[in-house]
Coordinates of C-alpha atoms in Angstrom, one line a residue:
X1 CA 0.0 0.0 0.0
X2 CA 1.2 3.5 -0.9
X3 CA 1.5 6.2 1.8
X4 CA 2.2 9.8 1.0
X5 CA 3.9 12.1 3.4
X6 CA 3.4 14.4 5.3
X7 CA -0.3 13.6 5.1
X8 CA 0.0 9.9 6.3
X9 CA 2.3 10.8 9.2
X10 CA 4.5 8.3 11.1
X11 CA 1.7 5.9 12.1
X12 CA 2.0 3.5 9.2
X13 CA 5.7 2.9 10.1
X14 CA 4.9 2.5 13.7
X15 CA 2.1 0.0 13.0
X16 CA 4.3 -2.0 10.7
X17 CA 7.0 -2.3 13.4
X18 CA 4.3 -3.2 16.0
X19 CA 3.1 -6.0 13.6
X20 CA 6.3 -8.0 14.0
X21 CA 6.1 -11.4 15.6
X22 CA 9.8 -12.5 15.4
X23 CA 12.1 -9.9 13.9
X24 CA 12.5 -6.4 12.7
X25 CA 15.5 -5.6 10.4
X26 CA 15.8 -2.0 9.5
X27 CA 18.3 -0.1 7.3
X28 CA 17.9 3.7 7.3
X29 CA 20.1 6.7 6.7
X30 CA 18.9 8.6 9.8
X31 CA 16.6 7.5 12.7
X32 CA 15.6 10.0 15.3
X33 CA 11.7 9.9 15.4
X34 CA 10.6 9.2 19.0
X35 CA 7.6 7.2 18.1
X36 CA 9.6 4.9 15.9
X37 CA 12.2 4.5 18.6
X38 CA 9.5 3.7 21.1
X39 CA 8.0 1.1 18.8
X40 CA 11.4 -0.6 18.4
X41 CA 11.8 -0.6 22.2
X42 CA 8.4 -2.1 22.7
X43 CA 9.2 -4.9 20.2
X44 CA 12.5 -5.6 21.9
X45 CA 10.7 -5.7 25.3
X46 CA 8.2 -8.4 24.1
X47 CA 11.0 -10.6 22.7
X48 CA 11.2 -9.5 19.0
X49 CA 14.7 -9.4 17.6
X50 CA 15.5 -5.9 16.4
X51 CA 18.5 -5.1 14.2
X52 CA 19.4 -1.8 12.6
X53 CA 22.0 -0.8 10.1
X54 CA 23.0 2.9 10.1
X55 CA 25.8 4.8 8.4
X56 CA 28.8 5.8 10.5
X57 CA 29.3 9.1 8.7
X58 CA 26.1 10.5 7.3
X59 CA 26.6 13.6 5.1
X60 CA 26.9 16.8 7.0
X61 CA 26.1 15.1 10.3
X62 CA 28.7 15.4 13.0
X63 CA 30.0 12.7 15.4
X64 CA 27.8 14.1 18.1
X65 CA 24.7 13.3 16.0
X66 CA 25.9 9.8 15.3
X67 CA 26.7 9.2 19.0
X68 CA 23.3 10.4 20.1
X69 CA 21.6 8.2 17.4
X70 CA 23.5 5.2 18.6
X71 CA 22.8 5.9 22.2
X72 CA 19.1 6.2 21.6
X73 CA 19.0 3.0 19.6
X74 CA 21.0 1.2 22.4
X75 CA 18.5 2.4 24.9
X76 CA 15.7 0.9 22.8
X77 CA 17.4 -2.5 23.0
X78 CA 18.4 -2.5 19.4
X79 CA 21.3 -4.5 18.0
X80 CA 23.0 -2.1 15.7
X81 CA 25.9 -2.1 13.2
X82 CA 27.4 0.5 11.0
X83 CA 27.0 0.0 7.2
X84 CA 29.7 -2.0 5.4
X85 CA 33.0 -0.1 4.9
X86 CA 32.5 0.1 1.1
X87 CA 29.5 2.4 1.8
X88 CA 31.5 4.6 4.2
X89 CA 33.7 7.1 2.3
X90 CA 33.9 10.5 0.6
X91 CA 30.5 11.0 -0.9
X92 CA 29.7 7.3 -0.6
X93 CA 26.9 6.3 1.9
X94 CA 24.5 3.6 3.0
X95 CA 21.5 5.8 2.1
X96 CA 18.8 3.0 2.0
X97 CA 15.4 3.3 3.8
X98 CA 13.7 0.0 4.3
X99 CA 12.3 -2.3 6.9
X100 CA 11.9 -6.1 6.8
X101 CA 9.4 -7.7 9.2
X102 CA 9.6 -11.4 10.2
X103 CA 12.1 -12.3 7.5
X104 CA 10.1 -10.8 4.7
X105 CA 6.5 -11.4 5.7
X106 CA 6.0 -7.7 5.4
X107 CA 8.3 -4.8 4.4
X108 CA 8.6 -1.1 3.8
X109 CA 10.5 0.6 1.0
X110 CA 10.5 4.4 0.7
X111 CA 12.1 7.7 0.3
X112 CA 11.9 8.9 3.9
X113 CA 14.5 8.9 6.7
X114 CA 13.0 8.2 10.0
X115 CA 13.1 11.7 11.4
X116 CA 10.7 14.4 12.6
X117 CA 10.8 16.3 9.3
X118 CA 10.2 13.3 7.1
X119 CA 6.7 12.7 8.5
X120 CA 5.7 16.3 9.3
X121 CA 7.3 18.6 6.7
X122 CA 8.6 16.6 3.7
X123 CA 7.1 15.2 0.6
X124 CA 7.9 11.5 0.9
X125 CA 6.5 8.2 -0.5
X126 CA 6.4 4.9 1.4
X127 CA 5.3 1.5 0.1
X128 CA 4.3 -1.2 2.6
X129 CA 3.9 -4.6 1.0
X130 CA 3.6 -8.3 1.6
X131 CA 4.8 -9.9 -1.6
X132 CA 6.8 -12.9 -0.4
X133 CA 9.4 -12.9 -3.2
X134 CA 10.1 -9.2 -2.7
X135 CA 10.2 -9.6 1.1
X136 CA 12.6 -12.5 1.0
X137 CA 14.9 -10.6 -1.4
X138 CA 14.9 -7.6 0.9
X139 CA 15.7 -9.8 3.8
X140 CA 18.7 -11.2 1.8
X141 CA 20.0 -7.7 1.1
X142 CA 19.9 -6.9 4.8
X143 CA 21.6 -10.2 5.7
X144 CA 24.4 -9.6 3.3
X145 CA 25.0 -6.0 4.4
X146 CA 24.7 -7.0 8.1
X147 CA 27.6 -9.5 7.4
X148 CA 29.5 -6.9 5.4
X149 CA 29.5 -9.0 2.2
X150 CA 28.4 -8.2 -1.3
X151 CA 25.0 -9.2 -2.5
X152 CA 25.0 -13.0 -3.1
X153 CA 22.3 -13.0 -5.8
X154 CA 20.7 -10.5 -8.2
X155 CA 17.6 -8.8 -6.9
X156 CA 14.3 -9.7 -8.5
X157 CA 12.0 -7.1 -10.0
X158 CA 10.4 -4.9 -8.7
X159 CA 13.4 -4.1 -6.4
X160 CA 16.1 -1.8 -7.7
X161 CA 19.4 -1.5 -5.7
X162 CA 22.4 0.7 -5.9
X163 CA 25.3 0.4 -6.6
X164 CA 24.6 0.5 -10.3
X165 CA 21.0 1.4 -10.6
X166 CA 21.2 4.2 -13.2
X167 CA 20.3 1.8 -16.1
X168 CA 17.2 0.6 -14.3
X169 CA 16.0 4.1 -13.5
X170 CA 16.7 5.3 -17.1
X171 CA 14.5 2.4 -18.3
X172 CA 11.6 3.7 -16.2
X173 CA 12.1 7.2 -17.6
X174 CA 12.1 5.7 -21.2
X175 CA 8.7 4.1 -20.9
X176 CA 6.2 5.2 -23.5
X177 CA 4.1 8.3 -22.9
X178 CA 4.6 11.3 -20.5
X179 CA 6.8 10.9 -17.5
X180 CA 7.0 13.0 -14.3
X181 CA 10.0 13.1 -11.9
X182 CA 10.4 14.3 -8.4
X183 CA 13.9 14.3 -6.9
X184 CA 15.8 16.1 -4.2
X185 CA 19.0 16.1 -6.3
X186 CA 19.5 16.1 -10.1
X187 CA 23.2 16.0 -10.8
X188 CA 25.2 15.2 -14.0
X189 CA 24.4 11.5 -14.7
X190 CA 24.8 10.9 -18.4
X191 CA 22.5 7.8 -18.5
X192 CA 19.7 9.8 -16.8
X193 CA 20.2 12.9 -18.9
X194 CA 20.1 10.8 -22.1
X195 CA 16.8 9.2 -21.0
X196 CA 15.3 12.6 -20.2
X197 CA 16.4 14.0 -23.6
X198 CA 14.8 11.0 -25.3
X199 CA 11.4 12.1 -24.0
X200 CA 11.6 15.1 -26.4
X201 CA 9.9 17.4 -23.9
X202 CA 7.2 14.9 -22.8
X203 CA 8.6 15.1 -19.3
X204 CA 8.1 17.2 -16.1
X205 CA 10.8 17.5 -13.5
X206 CA 10.1 18.8 -10.0
X207 CA 12.9 19.6 -7.5
X208 CA 13.2 21.6 -4.3
X209 CA 13.3 25.4 -4.5
X210 CA 16.7 25.3 -2.8
X211 CA 18.3 23.1 -5.4
X212 CA 22.0 23.5 -5.7
X213 CA 23.6 25.7 -8.4
X214 CA 25.3 22.7 -9.9
X215 CA 22.0 20.8 -10.2
X216 CA 20.2 23.9 -11.6
X217 CA 22.8 24.1 -14.4
X218 CA 22.1 20.5 -15.3
X219 CA 18.3 21.1 -15.2
X220 CA 18.7 24.3 -17.2
X221 CA 20.4 22.4 -20.0
X222 CA 17.6 19.8 -20.0
X223 CA 15.0 22.6 -20.1
X224 CA 16.7 24.1 -23.1
X225 CA 16.1 20.8 -24.9
X226 CA 12.4 20.7 -24.0
X227 CA 12.1 19.3 -20.4
X228 CA 9.6 21.2 -18.2
X229 CA 11.3 22.0 -14.9
X230 CA 9.7 23.5 -11.8
X231 CA 10.8 24.3 -8.2
X232 CA 8.7 23.4 -5.2
X233 CA 9.0 25.4 -2.0
X234 CA 6.6 23.6 0.3
X235 CA 6.5 20.9 1.4
X236 CA 10.2 20.2 1.2
X237 CA 10.7 17.8 -1.7
X238 CA 12.8 14.9 -0.3
X239 CA 10.9 12.3 -2.4
X240 CA 12.4 10.3 -5.3
X241 CA 9.8 9.5 -7.8
X242 CA 9.6 8.5 -11.5
X243 CA 6.0 8.3 -12.7
X244 CA 4.6 7.2 -16.1
X245 CA 1.4 5.6 -17.4
X246 CA 2.7 2.1 -17.1
X247 CA 4.9 2.1 -14.0
X248 CA 6.4 4.2 -11.3
X249 CA 9.5 4.1 -9.2
X250 CA 10.0 5.2 -5.6
X251 CA 13.1 4.7 -3.5
X252 CA 16.1 6.2 -1.8
X253 CA 18.0 6.9 -5.0
X254 CA 18.7 10.5 -5.9
X255 CA 19.8 11.5 -9.4
X256 CA 23.5 11.7 -8.6
X257 CA 26.5 9.7 -9.5
X258 CA 27.2 8.6 -5.9
X259 CA 23.6 7.6 -5.3
X260 CA 23.2 5.6 -8.5
X261 CA 26.7 4.0 -8.9
X262 CA 28.3 3.8 -5.4
X263 CA 25.9 4.0 -2.5
X264 CA 23.7 1.4 -1.0
X265 CA 20.2 2.4 -2.1
X266 CA 16.9 0.5 -2.3
X267 CA 14.0 1.3 -4.5
X268 CA 10.8 -0.3 -5.9
X269 CA 9.0 -0.3 -9.2
X270 CA 5.3 0.0 -8.8
X271 CA 2.3 -0.8 -11.1
X272 CA -1.5 -0.6 -10.7
X273 CA -3.8 1.7 -8.8
X274 CA -1.0 3.4 -6.9
X275 CA 0.0 5.2 -10.1
X276 CA -3.2 7.2 -10.1
X277 CA -2.7 8.4 -6.6
X278 CA 0.9 9.4 -7.4
X279 CA -0.2 11.3 -10.4
X280 CA -2.9 13.2 -8.5
X281 CA -0.3 14.2 -5.9
X282 CA 2.3 15.1 -8.5
X283 CA -0.1 17.3 -10.4
X284 CA -1.0 19.2 -7.3
X285 CA 2.6 19.8 -6.3
X286 CA 3.3 20.8 -9.9
X287 CA 0.5 23.4 -9.8
X288 CA 2.1 25.0 -6.6
X289 CA 5.6 25.1 -8.0
X290 CA 7.3 27.9 -10.0
X291 CA 9.2 27.5 -13.3
X292 CA 13.0 27.1 -13.1
X293 CA 13.4 30.3 -15.1
X294 CA 11.1 32.2 -12.8
X295 CA 8.5 32.9 -15.6
X296 CA 5.0 31.5 -15.9

C-alpha cells in the first residue's frame, strides 16, 4: 500500500513495526523519530529481535549526531551495526530506507528517513507490501549488508538496488508516454540525462526550491532541450519518484553519480492503482511550483 507524506504521518511505520512477531530488520540513513524508537523498544521488550544498520558518517552530520543516534538505539534494546565499509567514504553512503518484518512477511521501501521532518514537513513516499518474493529478497539484502559482504544474488524485479541502478531508472524514464520526476537532487548523470532528452519534452521534473547551483545548471540544460522543470518550496521535496502511465519508481535513489553508482540504495518499481494516486499528488505539487526560469 502506498503512503504519501506528510499527510500519512508516522503511524504507518509505527504500525508496521508493531506488527512484528519474530524480527525487525531496519536499514535507514537517519533515525531520530521518537515514536519509531519507542515502537522498536516495545518490540524488543516483548521478545522481538530488532537489528538496525545505520551509516557511521552521514553527510553533514557530526560525530555528536551519530553518537546520540547510537545511544538512543541502544536504549531501545536494538542490536545495531554500521554500514559495510564500502559504503563509508567520501561522498559514498548507505542511504537506503527500508524495513523487513519477520524475514520478509511484510516490508517497507520508501524515500523517507525516520526523522521528525520526514513525517511532518517533507514530501515522501512509502510502500508497505507483503509480496513474499520481494520480502525475501529484501531480507537477503539486509543479511548480506549485516555481514559486510556483497549481495550474493541478483535482486528480482520490482526491487532496484544501488550500486549501479542508473540503467534501471533510465529504463523507467524511457517508458512510452509522458513521465514525471520528483527528486531532491539532479546531478550530472549521463544515463539519466540521455533518457530525459529521449522524451523530447514529454517530461516534467520537480525539484526543491533550494536546489544547488550545480543541479540547476544540469536542469537548465535539459530545459533548453524541452524538459519542463519547476521548483517546489513547500512541502520540502525529499521524495524520489519517476512516474509514467505504465509504471512508477520510488526509493532512496537521488539522481547523482554517488547515489546511482556507489551508494547502498533501495527502490521499488510500482504498477497498478498506486500510479493514479501518485499522479494526483504530483499534479497538485506541480501546480504549486514555479518554473525554473522564474517565468510562468
